[in-house]
Amino acid sequence: MFYGSDTGRNSLTPMSLDTHLLALASQVGQFLLRSERRLVSAESCTGGFIAKALTDIPGSSQWFECGYVTYSNAAKARDLGVLQRTLLEHGAVSEAVVREMATGALRVAGVDVAIAVTGIAGPDGASAGKPIGAVWFGTGVRRAAQIEVAAHREQFAGDRHAVRRGSVEYALKLILNLKL
């Protein structure tokens, strides 16, 4: 959802409603309820956009535990337990980091399902092998005493908003495709 001023004052008013993301978020909620699972999000480049989409759904407290916005490397380490060594060796936008984000979110929140995202939304931040639009996704599922973690890399086109919105849509679809 975009916000802007329609009166020239400082008030925030909705400019558009993303019904597609709302529908996906609602499906995620129904899926988690049926599975009797709770979700945690660990977000970097999406800045809480996944948690926002999910909590826009009435009753989300029944299946959404919490979200961590770990934009900086320090926050990833402090809040989720991502190792400094991993950040130094692989960089924040990497498979290794997103796997540690998902695992850390599961551990800290004490729930069964995690979605983690780290990437380069732009317009700056690109480096060799990590162009603008490169986003890593991690999913974590707790099964008894074991945690299964998977990672996926996607490349999104467009401006900062397009990369972030595309990342949220992709993350919601990943959750829907988990075998719970």
GROMACS .gro file of N, CA, C and O in nm, residues 50-171:
model
  488
   50ILE      N    1   0.667  -0.808   0.449
   50ILE     CA    2   0.603  -0.940   0.461
   50ILE      C    3   0.515  -0.943   0.586
   50ILE      O    4   0.398  -0.983   0.580
   51ALA      N    5   0.570  -0.899   0.699
   51ALA     CA    6   0.493  -0.897   0.823
   51ALA      C    7   0.372  -0.805   0.810
   51ALA      O    8   0.263  -0.837   0.858
   52LYS      N    9   0.388  -0.694   0.742
   52LYS     CA   10   0.276  -0.603   0.721
   52LYS      C   11   0.167  -0.669   0.639
   52LYS      O   12   0.049  -0.662   0.674
   53ALA      N   13   0.204  -0.734   0.529
   53ALA     CA   14   0.105  -0.801   0.445
   53ALA      C   15   0.029  -0.907   0.525
   53ALA      O   16  -0.093  -0.919   0.515
   54LEU      N   17   0.101  -0.982   0.607
   54LEU     CA   18   0.038  -1.088   0.686
   54LEU      C   19  -0.053  -1.032   0.795
   54LEU      O   20  -0.162  -1.084   0.819
   55THR      N   21  -0.008  -0.926   0.862
   55THR     CA   22  -0.088  -0.871   0.971
   55THR      C   23  -0.200  -0.780   0.921
   55THR      O   24  -0.282  -0.736   1.002
   56ASP      N   25  -0.208  -0.756   0.793
   56ASP     CA   26  -0.325  -0.688   0.736
   56ASP      C   27  -0.447  -0.781   0.737
   56ASP      O   28  -0.560  -0.736   0.719
   57ILE      N   29  -0.424  -0.910   0.757
   57ILE     CA   30  -0.532  -1.009   0.759
   57ILE      C   31  -0.591  -1.017   0.900
   57ILE      O   32  -0.519  -1.045   0.996
   58PRO      N   33  -0.721  -0.991   0.914
   58PRO     CA   34  -0.784  -1.003   1.045
   58PRO      C   35  -0.764  -1.145   1.102
   58PRO      O   36  -0.774  -1.243   1.030
   59GLY      N   37  -0.732  -1.152   1.230
   59GLY     CA   38  -0.712  -1.280   1.295
   59GLY      C   39  -0.572  -1.337   1.279
   59GLY      O   40  -0.546  -1.450   1.319
   60SER      N   41  -0.481  -1.258   1.221
   60SER     CA   42  -0.345  -1.309   1.196
   60SER      C   43  -0.271  -1.347   1.324
   60SER      O   44  -0.177  -1.426   1.318
   61SER      N   45  -0.315  -1.297   1.437
   61SER     CA   46  -0.248  -1.333   1.562
   61SER      C   47  -0.265  -1.482   1.594
   61SER      O   48  -0.192  -1.536   1.677
   62GLN      N   49  -0.356  -1.548   1.526
   62GLN     CA   50  -0.375  -1.692   1.546
   62GLN      C   51  -0.264  -1.774   1.481
   62GLN      O   52  -0.245  -1.890   1.517
   63TRP      N   53  -0.192  -1.716   1.383
   63TRP     CA   54  -0.092  -1.794   1.309
   63TRP      C   55   0.038  -1.718   1.281
   63TRP      O   56   0.134  -1.776   1.236
   64PHE      N   57   0.043  -1.589   1.312
   64PHE     CA   58   0.165  -1.511   1.292
   64PHE      C   59   0.220  -1.471   1.428
   64PHE      O   60   0.154  -1.402   1.504
   65GLU      N   61   0.343  -1.517   1.457
   65GLU     CA   62   0.404  -1.490   1.586
   65GLU      C   63   0.465  -1.350   1.593
   65GLU      O   64   0.431  -1.271   1.679
   66CYS      N   65   0.559  -1.323   1.502
   66CYS     CA   66   0.628  -1.194   1.504
   66CYS      C   67   0.716  -1.181   1.381
   66CYS      O   68   0.736  -1.277   1.306
   67GLY      N   69   0.768  -1.062   1.363
   67GLY     CA   70   0.860  -1.037   1.253
   67GLY      C   71   0.983  -0.963   1.302
   67GLY      O   72   0.973  -0.876   1.390
   68TYR      N   73   1.096  -0.997   1.246
   68TYR     CA   74   1.222  -0.929   1.277
   68TYR      C   75   1.266  -0.853   1.153
   68TYR      O   76   1.280  -0.913   1.046
   69VAL      N   77   1.286  -0.723   1.166
   69VAL     CA   78   1.344  -0.644   1.058
   69VAL      C   79   1.490  -0.626   1.094
   69VAL      O   80   1.524  -0.548   1.183
   70THR      N   81   1.575  -0.701   1.026
   70THR     CA   82   1.719  -0.700   1.056
   70THR      C   83   1.791  -0.643   0.934
   70THR      O   84   1.853  -0.715   0.858
   71TYR      N   85   1.779  -0.514   0.919
   71TYR     CA   86   1.831  -0.446   0.801
   71TYR      C   87   1.983  -0.439   0.800
   71TYR      O   88   2.046  -0.460   0.698
   72SER      N   89   2.041  -0.414   0.915
   72SER     CA   90   2.187  -0.403   0.923
   72SER      C   91   2.249  -0.539   0.957
   72SER      O   92   2.183  -0.628   1.010
   73ASN      N   93   2.377  -0.552   0.928
   73ASN     CA   94   2.450  -0.673   0.966
   73ASN      C   95   2.451  -0.691   1.117
   73ASN      O   96   2.438  -0.803   1.167
   74ALA      N   97   2.464  -0.579   1.188
   74ALA     CA   98   2.465  -0.586   1.335
   74ALA      C   99   2.333  -0.642   1.386
   74ALA      O  100   2.332  -0.724   1.480
   75ALA      N  101   2.222  -0.602   1.328
   75ALA     CA  102   2.090  -0.652   1.370
   75ALA      C  103   2.076  -0.801   1.337
   75ALA      O  104   2.020  -0.877   1.416
   76LYS      N  105   2.127  -0.841   1.221
   76LYS     CA  106   2.121  -0.984   1.185
   76LYS      C  107   2.195  -1.067   1.290
   76LYS      O  108   2.147  -1.173   1.331
   77ALA      N  109   2.311  -1.019   1.332
   77ALA     CA  110   2.390  -1.091   1.432
   77ALA      C  111   2.324  -1.084   1.569
   77ALA      O  112   2.309  -1.187   1.636
   78ARG      N  113   2.286  -0.966   1.611
   78ARG     CA  114   2.230  -0.946   1.746
   78ARG      C  115   2.095  -1.015   1.764
   78ARG      O  116   2.073  -1.084   1.863
   79ASP      N  117   2.004  -0.996   1.669
   79ASP     CA  118   1.866  -1.042   1.687
   79ASP      C  119   1.843  -1.187   1.643
   79ASP      O  120   1.756  -1.254   1.697
   80LEU      N  121   1.918  -1.233   1.544
   80LEU     CA  122   1.894  -1.366   1.488
   80LEU      C  123   2.010  -1.463   1.507
   80LEU      O  124   1.998  -1.580   1.475
   81GLY      N  125   2.123  -1.412   1.555
   81GLY     CA  126   2.238  -1.499   1.577
   81GLY      C  127   2.316  -1.533   1.452
   81GLY      O  128   2.391  -1.631   1.450
   82VAL      N  129   2.301  -1.452   1.345
   82VAL     CA  130   2.383  -1.474   1.225
   82VAL      C  131   2.529  -1.451   1.265
   82VAL      O  132   2.562  -1.351   1.329
   83LEU      N  133   2.614  -1.543   1.229
   83LEU     CA  134   2.755  -1.534   1.269
   83LEU      C  135   2.828  -1.424   1.192
   83LEU      O  136   2.809  -1.410   1.071
   84GLN      N  137   2.912  -1.349   1.263
   84GLN     CA  138   2.993  -1.244   1.199
   84GLN      C  139   3.079  -1.306   1.088
   84GLN      O  140   3.097  -1.246   0.982
   85ARG      N  141   3.131  -1.424   1.114
   85ARG     CA  142   3.214  -1.492   1.015
   85ARG      C  143   3.137  -1.516   0.886
   85ARG      O  144   3.189  -1.497   0.776
   86THR      N  145   3.011  -1.556   0.898
   86THR     CA  146   2.928  -1.581   0.780
   86THR      C  147   2.907  -1.451   0.703
   86THR      O  148   2.916  -1.447   0.580
   87LEU      N  149   2.879  -1.344   0.775
   87LEU     CA  150   2.858  -1.214   0.711
   87LEU      C  151   2.985  -1.167   0.638
   87LEU      O  152   2.978  -1.117   0.526
   88LEU      N  153   3.100  -1.185   0.702
   88LEU     CA  154   3.226  -1.142   0.641
   88LEU      C  155   3.264  -1.227   0.520
   88LEU      O  156   3.310  -1.176   0.419
   89GLU      N  157   3.246  -1.357   0.531
   89GLU     CA  158   3.287  -1.448   0.423
   89GLU      C  159   3.191  -1.446   0.304
   89GLU      O  160   3.234  -1.462   0.190
   90HIS      N  161   3.061  -1.429   0.329
   90HIS     CA  162   2.963  -1.443   0.222
   90HIS      C  163   2.889  -1.315   0.189
   90HIS      O  164   2.829  -1.304   0.081
   91GLY      N  165   2.888  -1.218   0.280
   91GLY     CA  166   2.811  -1.096   0.262
   91GLY      C  167   2.667  -1.117   0.305
   91GLY      O  168   2.618  -1.230   0.312
   92ALA      N  169   2.598  -1.007   0.333
   92ALA     CA  170   2.461  -1.014   0.384
   92ALA      C  171   2.365  -1.075   0.283
   92ALA      O  172   2.268  -1.140   0.321
   93VAL      N  173   2.391  -1.055   0.155
   93VAL     CA  174   2.303  -1.109   0.051
   93VAL      C  175   2.364  -1.238   0.000
   93VAL      O  176   2.441  -1.241  -0.095
   94SER      N  177   2.332  -1.347   0.071
   94SER     CA  178   2.391  -1.475   0.038
   94SER      C  179   2.304  -1.589   0.091
   94SER      O  180   2.222  -1.571   0.182
   95GLU      N  181   2.326  -1.705   0.034
   95GLU     CA  182   2.256  -1.824   0.080
   95GLU      C  183   2.289  -1.854   0.225
   95GLU      O  184   2.200  -1.887   0.305
   96ALA      N  185   2.416  -1.845   0.260
   96ALA     CA  186   2.457  -1.878   0.396
   96ALA      C  187   2.388  -1.788   0.499
   96ALA      O  188   2.342  -1.836   0.603
   97VAL      N  189   2.379  -1.660   0.469
   97VAL     CA  190   2.317  -1.567   0.565
   97VAL      C  191   2.167  -1.590   0.574
   97VAL      O  192   2.112  -1.593   0.684
   98VAL      N  193   2.099  -1.610   0.463
   98VAL     CA  194   1.954  -1.629   0.470
   98VAL      C  195   1.919  -1.759   0.542
   98VAL      O  196   1.819  -1.767   0.614
   99ARG      N  197   2.005  -1.860   0.529
   99ARG     CA  198   1.982  -1.985   0.604
   99ARG      C  199   1.995  -1.960   0.754
   99ARG      O  200   1.914  -2.008   0.834
  100GLU      N  201   2.097  -1.883   0.794
  100GLU     CA  202   2.115  -1.852   0.936
  100GLU      C  203   2.004  -1.761   0.987
  100GLU      O  204   1.963  -1.772   1.103
  101MET      N  205   1.953  -1.672   0.902
  101MET     CA  206   1.840  -1.587   0.941
  101MET      C  207   1.716  -1.673   0.971
  101MET      O  208   1.649  -1.653   1.072
  102ALA      N  209   1.685  -1.768   0.882
  102ALA     CA  210   1.568  -1.854   0.901
  102ALA      C  211   1.583  -1.939   1.027
  102ALA      O  212   1.490  -1.948   1.109
  103THR      N  213   1.700  -1.999   1.044
  103THR     CA  214   1.725  -2.082   1.162
  103THR      C  215   1.718  -2.000   1.289
  103THR      O  216   1.658  -2.041   1.389
  104GLY      N  217   1.780  -1.884   1.286
  104GLY     CA  218   1.779  -1.796   1.404
  104GLY      C  219   1.639  -1.749   1.440
  104GLY      O  220   1.603  -1.744   1.558
  105ALA      N  221   1.559  -1.715   1.340
  105ALA     CA  222   1.423  -1.670   1.367
  105ALA      C  223   1.341  -1.782   1.432
  105ALA      O  224   1.266  -1.757   1.527
  106LEU      N  225   1.356  -1.904   1.383
  106LEU     CA  226   1.286  -2.018   1.445
  106LEU      C  227   1.329  -2.035   1.590
  106LEU      O  228   1.245  -2.056   1.679
  107ARG      N  229   1.459  -2.026   1.613
  107ARG     CA  230   1.513  -2.046   1.748
  107ARG      C  231   1.463  -1.937   1.844
  107ARG      O  232   1.413  -1.967   1.953
  108VAL      N  233   1.472  -1.811   1.802
  108VAL     CA  234   1.437  -1.700   1.890
  108VAL      C  235   1.286  -1.694   1.915
  108VAL      O  236   1.242  -1.674   2.027
  109ALA      N  237   1.206  -1.714   1.811
  109ALA     CA  238   1.061  -1.703   1.825
  109ALA      C  239   0.997  -1.829   1.882
  109ALA      O  240   0.886  -1.825   1.935
  110GLY      N  241   1.064  -1.943   1.868
  110GLY     CA  242   1.012  -2.067   1.921
  110GLY      C  243   0.888  -2.117   1.848
  110GLY      O  244   0.802  -2.181   1.909
  111VAL      N  245   0.880  -2.091   1.718
  111VAL     CA  246   0.766  -2.137   1.638
  111VAL      C  247   0.811  -2.244   1.539
  111VAL      O  248   0.926  -2.288   1.543
  112ASP      N  249   0.719  -2.284   1.451
  112ASP     CA  250   0.744  -2.397   1.362
  112ASP      C  251   0.785  -2.361   1.220
  112ASP      O  252   0.839  -2.445   1.149
  113VAL      N  253   0.753  -2.238   1.174
  113VAL     CA  254   0.776  -2.201   1.035
  113VAL      C  255   0.839  -2.062   1.030
  113VAL      O  256   0.795  -1.971   1.101
  114ALA      N  257   0.941  -2.048   0.944
  114ALA     CA  258   1.007  -1.918   0.926
  114ALA      C  259   1.022  -1.887   0.779
  114ALA      O  260   1.044  -1.976   0.697
  115ILE      N  261   1.012  -1.757   0.748
  115ILE     CA  262   1.048  -1.707   0.615
  115ILE      C  263   1.152  -1.597   0.639
  115ILE      O  264   1.135  -1.513   0.727
  116ALA      N  265   1.261  -1.604   0.564
  116ALA     CA  266   1.368  -1.504   0.576
  116ALA      C  267   1.401  -1.450   0.438
  116ALA      O  268   1.395  -1.523   0.339
  117VAL      N  269   1.435  -1.322   0.433
  117VAL     CA  270   1.463  -1.255   0.305
  117VAL      C  271   1.579  -1.158   0.324
  117VAL      O  272   1.582  -1.080   0.418
  118THR      N  273   1.674  -1.163   0.230
  118THR     CA  274   1.782  -1.065   0.225
  118THR      C  275   1.817  -1.041   0.079
  118THR      O  276   1.823  -1.135   0.000
  119GLY      N  277   1.835  -0.916   0.043
  119GLY     CA  278   1.862  -0.886  -0.098
  119GLY      C  279   1.902  -0.743  -0.121
  119GLY      O  280   1.923  -0.666  -0.026
  120ILE      N  281   1.909  -0.707  -0.247
  120ILE     CA  282   1.948  -0.573  -0.288
  120ILE      C  283   1.832  -0.511  -0.365
  120ILE      O  284   1.809  -0.543  -0.481
  121ALA      N  285   1.758  -0.423  -0.297
  121ALA     CA  286   1.640  -0.361  -0.358
  121ALA      C  287   1.677  -0.242  -0.447
  121ALA      O  288   1.598  -0.205  -0.533
  122GLY      N  289   1.794  -0.185  -0.428
  122GLY     CA  290   1.837  -0.072  -0.509
  122GLY      C  291   1.792   0.061  -0.450
  122GLY      O  292   1.726   0.065  -0.349
  123PRO      N  293   1.826   0.170  -0.511
  123PRO     CA  294   1.893   0.180  -0.640
  123PRO      C  295   2.046   0.163  -0.632
  123PRO      O  296   2.113   0.153  -0.732
  124ASP      N  297   2.099   0.153  -0.508
  124ASP     CA  298   2.243   0.129  -0.495
  124ASP      C  299   2.264   0.001  -0.416
  124ASP      O  300   2.169  -0.069  -0.382
  125GLY      N  301   2.388  -0.035  -0.389
  125GLY     CA  302   2.419  -0.154  -0.312
  125GLY      C  303   2.465  -0.273  -0.393
  125GLY      O  304   2.504  -0.374  -0.337
  126ALA      N  305   2.459  -0.262  -0.525
  126ALA     CA  306   2.502  -0.374  -0.609
  126ALA      C  307   2.653  -0.393  -0.601
  126ALA      O  308   2.728  -0.299  -0.575
  127SER      N  309   2.695  -0.517  -0.620
  127SER     CA  310   2.838  -0.549  -0.624
  127SER      C  311   2.857  -0.664  -0.723
  127SER      O  312   2.761  -0.718  -0.776
  128ALA      N  313   2.981  -0.702  -0.745
  128ALA     CA  314   3.010  -0.810  -0.838
  128ALA      C  315   2.935  -0.936  -0.798
  128ALA      O  316   2.945  -0.983  -0.684
  129GLY      N  317   2.856  -0.990  -0.889
  129GLY     CA  318   2.779  -1.110  -0.863
  129GLY      C  319   2.652  -1.089  -0.783
  129GLY      O  320   2.578  -1.183  -0.758
  130LYS      N  321   2.627  -0.966  -0.739
  130LYS     CA  322   2.508  -0.934  -0.661
  130LYS      C  323   2.446  -0.806  -0.717
  130LYS      O  324   2.459  -0.698  -0.659
  131PRO      N  325   2.374  -0.820  -0.828
  131PRO     CA  326   2.313  -0.702  -0.890
  131PRO      C  327   2.189  -0.655  -0.815
  131PRO      O  328   2.133  -0.729  -0.733
  132ILE      N  329   2.145  -0.536  -0.845
  132ILE     CA  330   2.018  -0.487  -0.792
  132ILE      C  331   1.909  -0.585  -0.833
  132ILE      O  332   1.906  -0.631  -0.947
  133GLY      N  333   1.824  -0.619  -0.740
  133GLY     CA  334   1.717  -0.714  -0.766
  133GLY      C  335   1.749  -0.856  -0.723
  133GLY      O  336   1.663  -0.943  -0.727
  134ALA      N  337   1.874  -0.883  -0.683
  134ALA     CA  338   1.912  -1.016  -0.634
  134ALA      C  339   1.859  -1.033  -0.493
  134ALA      O  340   1.887  -0.952  -0.404
  135VAL      N  341   1.780  -1.137  -0.472
  135VAL     CA  342   1.718  -1.160  -0.341
  135VAL      C  343   1.728  -1.308  -0.306
  135VAL      O  344   1.695  -1.395  -0.388
  136TRP      N  345   1.773  -1.334  -0.183
  136TRP     CA  346   1.777  -1.470  -0.129
  136TRP      C  347   1.660  -1.489  -0.034
  136TRP      O  348   1.631  -1.401   0.048
  137PHE      N  349   1.596  -1.604  -0.042
  137PHE     CA  350   1.483  -1.641   0.043
  137PHE      C  351   1.521  -1.768   0.119
  137PHE      O  352   1.577  -1.860   0.062
  138GLY      N  353   1.488  -1.770   0.245
  138GLY     CA  354   1.510  -1.890   0.326
  138GLY      C  355   1.380  -1.931   0.393
  138GLY      O  356   1.305  -1.845   0.442
  139THR      N  357   1.353  -2.059   0.392
  139THR     CA  358   1.240  -2.112   0.467
  139THR      C  359   1.293  -2.210   0.570
  139THR      O  360   1.389  -2.282   0.544
  140GLY      N  361   1.231  -2.208   0.684
  140GLY     CA  362   1.267  -2.301   0.790
  140GLY      C  363   1.142  -2.365   0.845
  140GLY      O  364   1.041  -2.298   0.866
  141VAL      N  365   1.149  -2.496   0.864
  141VAL     CA  366   1.037  -2.570   0.922
  141VAL      C  367   1.092  -2.660   1.032
  141VAL      O  368   1.184  -2.738   1.009
  142ARG      N  369   1.033  -2.645   1.149
  142ARG     CA  370   1.071  -2.730   1.263
  142ARG      C  371   0.987  -2.857   1.256
  142ARG      O  372   0.865  -2.852   1.247
  143ARG      N  373   1.056  -2.971   1.256
  143ARG     CA  374   0.990  -3.102   1.257
  143ARG      C  375   1.048  -3.179   1.375
  143ARG      O  376   1.158  -3.231   1.366
  144ALA      N  377   0.971  -3.184   1.483
  144ALA     CA  378   1.016  -3.247   1.607
  144ALA      C  379   1.147  -3.181   1.651
  144ALA      O  380   1.150  -3.061   1.672
  145ALA      N  381   1.256  -3.258   1.658
  145ALA     CA  382   1.383  -3.203   1.705
  145ALA      C  383   1.470  -3.150   1.591
  145ALA      O  384   1.579  -3.101   1.615
  146GLN      N  385   1.423  -3.161   1.468
  146GLN     CA  386   1.503  -3.117   1.353
  146GLN      C  387   1.445  -2.992   1.289
  146GLN      O  388   1.324  -2.970   1.293
  147ILE      N  389   1.533  -2.916   1.228
  147ILE     CA  390   1.492  -2.798   1.151
  147ILE      C  391   1.537  -2.818   1.007
  147ILE      O  392   1.654  -2.846   0.982
  148GLU      N  393   1.443  -2.808   0.915
  148GLU     CA  394   1.473  -2.817   0.772
  148GLU      C  395   1.478  -2.675   0.716
  148GLU      O  396   1.383  -2.599   0.732
  149VAL      N  397   1.589  -2.642   0.652
  149VAL     CA  398   1.605  -2.508   0.595
  149VAL      C  399   1.634  -2.522   0.446
  149VAL      O  400   1.714  -2.607   0.405
  150ALA      N  401   1.567  -2.440   0.367
  150ALA     CA  402   1.591  -2.436   0.223
  150ALA      C  403   1.615  -2.291   0.183
  150ALA      O  404   1.564  -2.199   0.247
  151ALA      N  405   1.693  -2.272   0.078
  151ALA     CA  406   1.722  -2.137   0.030
  151ALA      C  407   1.701  -2.130  -0.120
  151ALA      O  408   1.726  -2.228  -0.192
  152HIS      N  409   1.653  -2.016  -0.165
  152HIS     CA  410   1.626  -1.993  -0.307
  152HIS      C  411   1.672  -1.852  -0.342
  152HIS      O  412   1.650  -1.759  -0.265
  153ARG      N  413   1.730  -1.836  -0.459
  153ARG     CA  414   1.770  -1.703  -0.506
  153ARG      C  415   1.684  -1.666  -0.626
  153ARG      O  416   1.664  -1.747  -0.716
  154GLU      N  417   1.637  -1.544  -0.626
  154GLU     CA  418   1.559  -1.491  -0.737
  154GLU      C  419   1.617  -1.358  -0.779
  154GLU      O  420   1.683  -1.288  -0.701
  155GLN      N  421   1.590  -1.323  -0.905
  155GLN     CA  422   1.634  -1.194  -0.958
  155GLN      C  423   1.510  -1.118  -1.002
  155GLN      O  424   1.434  -1.167  -1.086
  156PHE      N  425   1.488  -1.001  -0.946
  156PHE     CA  426   1.371  -0.918  -0.978
  156PHE      C  427   1.414  -0.796  -1.057
  156PHE      O  428   1.522  -0.741  -1.035
  157ALA      N  429   1.329  -0.755  -1.147
  157ALA     CA  430   1.354  -0.636  -1.229
  157ALA      C  431   1.272  -0.519  -1.174
  157ALA      O  432   1.174  -0.539  -1.102
  158GLY      N  433   1.312  -0.400  -1.212
  158GLY     CA  434   1.234  -0.282  -1.175
  158GLY      C  435   1.301  -0.198  -1.069
  158GLY      O  436   1.415  -0.221  -1.031
  159ASP      N  437   1.225  -0.100  -1.022
  159ASP     CA  438   1.276  -0.009  -0.921
  159ASP      C  439   1.268  -0.073  -0.782
  159ASP      O  440   1.228  -0.189  -0.767
  160ARG      N  441   1.305   0.004  -0.682
  160ARG     CA  442   1.309  -0.045  -0.544
  160ARG      C  443   1.175  -0.104  -0.500
  160ARG      O  444   1.170  -0.213  -0.442
  161HIS      N  445   1.066  -0.033  -0.528
  161HIS     CA  446   0.935  -0.083  -0.489
  161HIS      C  447   0.903  -0.215  -0.559
  161HIS      O  448   0.851  -0.308  -0.497
  162ALA      N  449   0.934  -0.224  -0.688
  162ALA     CA  450   0.905  -0.346  -0.764
  162ALA      C  451   0.982  -0.465  -0.709
  162ALA      O  452   0.928  -0.576  -0.698
  163VAL      N  453   1.108  -0.444  -0.672
  163VAL     CA  454   1.189  -0.553  -0.616
  163VAL      C  455   1.132  -0.597  -0.482
  163VAL      O  456   1.115  -0.717  -0.456
  164ARG      N  457   1.098  -0.501  -0.399
  164ARG     CA  458   1.045  -0.535  -0.266
  164ARG      C  459   0.908  -0.602  -0.276
  164ARG      O  460   0.882  -0.703  -0.210
  165ARG      N  461   0.820  -0.549  -0.359
  165ARG     CA  462   0.687  -0.607  -0.374
  165ARG      C  463   0.696  -0.747  -0.434
  165ARG      O  464   0.629  -0.840  -0.389
  166GLY      N  465   0.782  -0.763  -0.535
  166GLY     CA  466   0.802  -0.895  -0.595
  166GLY      C  467   0.857  -0.994  -0.493
  166GLY      O  468   0.820  -1.112  -0.493
  167SER      N  469   0.942  -0.947  -0.405
  167SER     CA  470   0.999  -1.032  -0.300
  167SER      C  471   0.892  -1.077  -0.202
  167SER      O  472   0.890  -1.193  -0.159
  168VAL      N  473   0.802  -0.988  -0.167
  168VAL     CA  474   0.694  -1.024  -0.075
  168VAL      C  475   0.604  -1.128  -0.140
  168VAL      O  476   0.570  -1.230  -0.077
  169GLU      N  477   0.566  -1.106  -0.264
  169GLU     CA  478   0.482  -1.203  -0.335
  169GLU      C  479   0.549  -1.340  -0.341
  169GLU      O  480   0.487  -1.442  -0.313
  170TYR      N  481   0.678  -1.341  -0.377
  170TYR     CA  482   0.751  -1.467  -0.387
  170TYR      C  483   0.757  -1.536  -0.251
  170TYR      O  484   0.737  -1.658  -0.241
  171ALA      N  485   0.782  -1.460  -0.145
  171ALA     CA  486   0.791  -1.517  -0.010
  171ALA      C  487   0.659  -1.580   0.031
  171ALA      O  488   0.656  -1.691   0.088
   0.00000   0.00000   0.00000
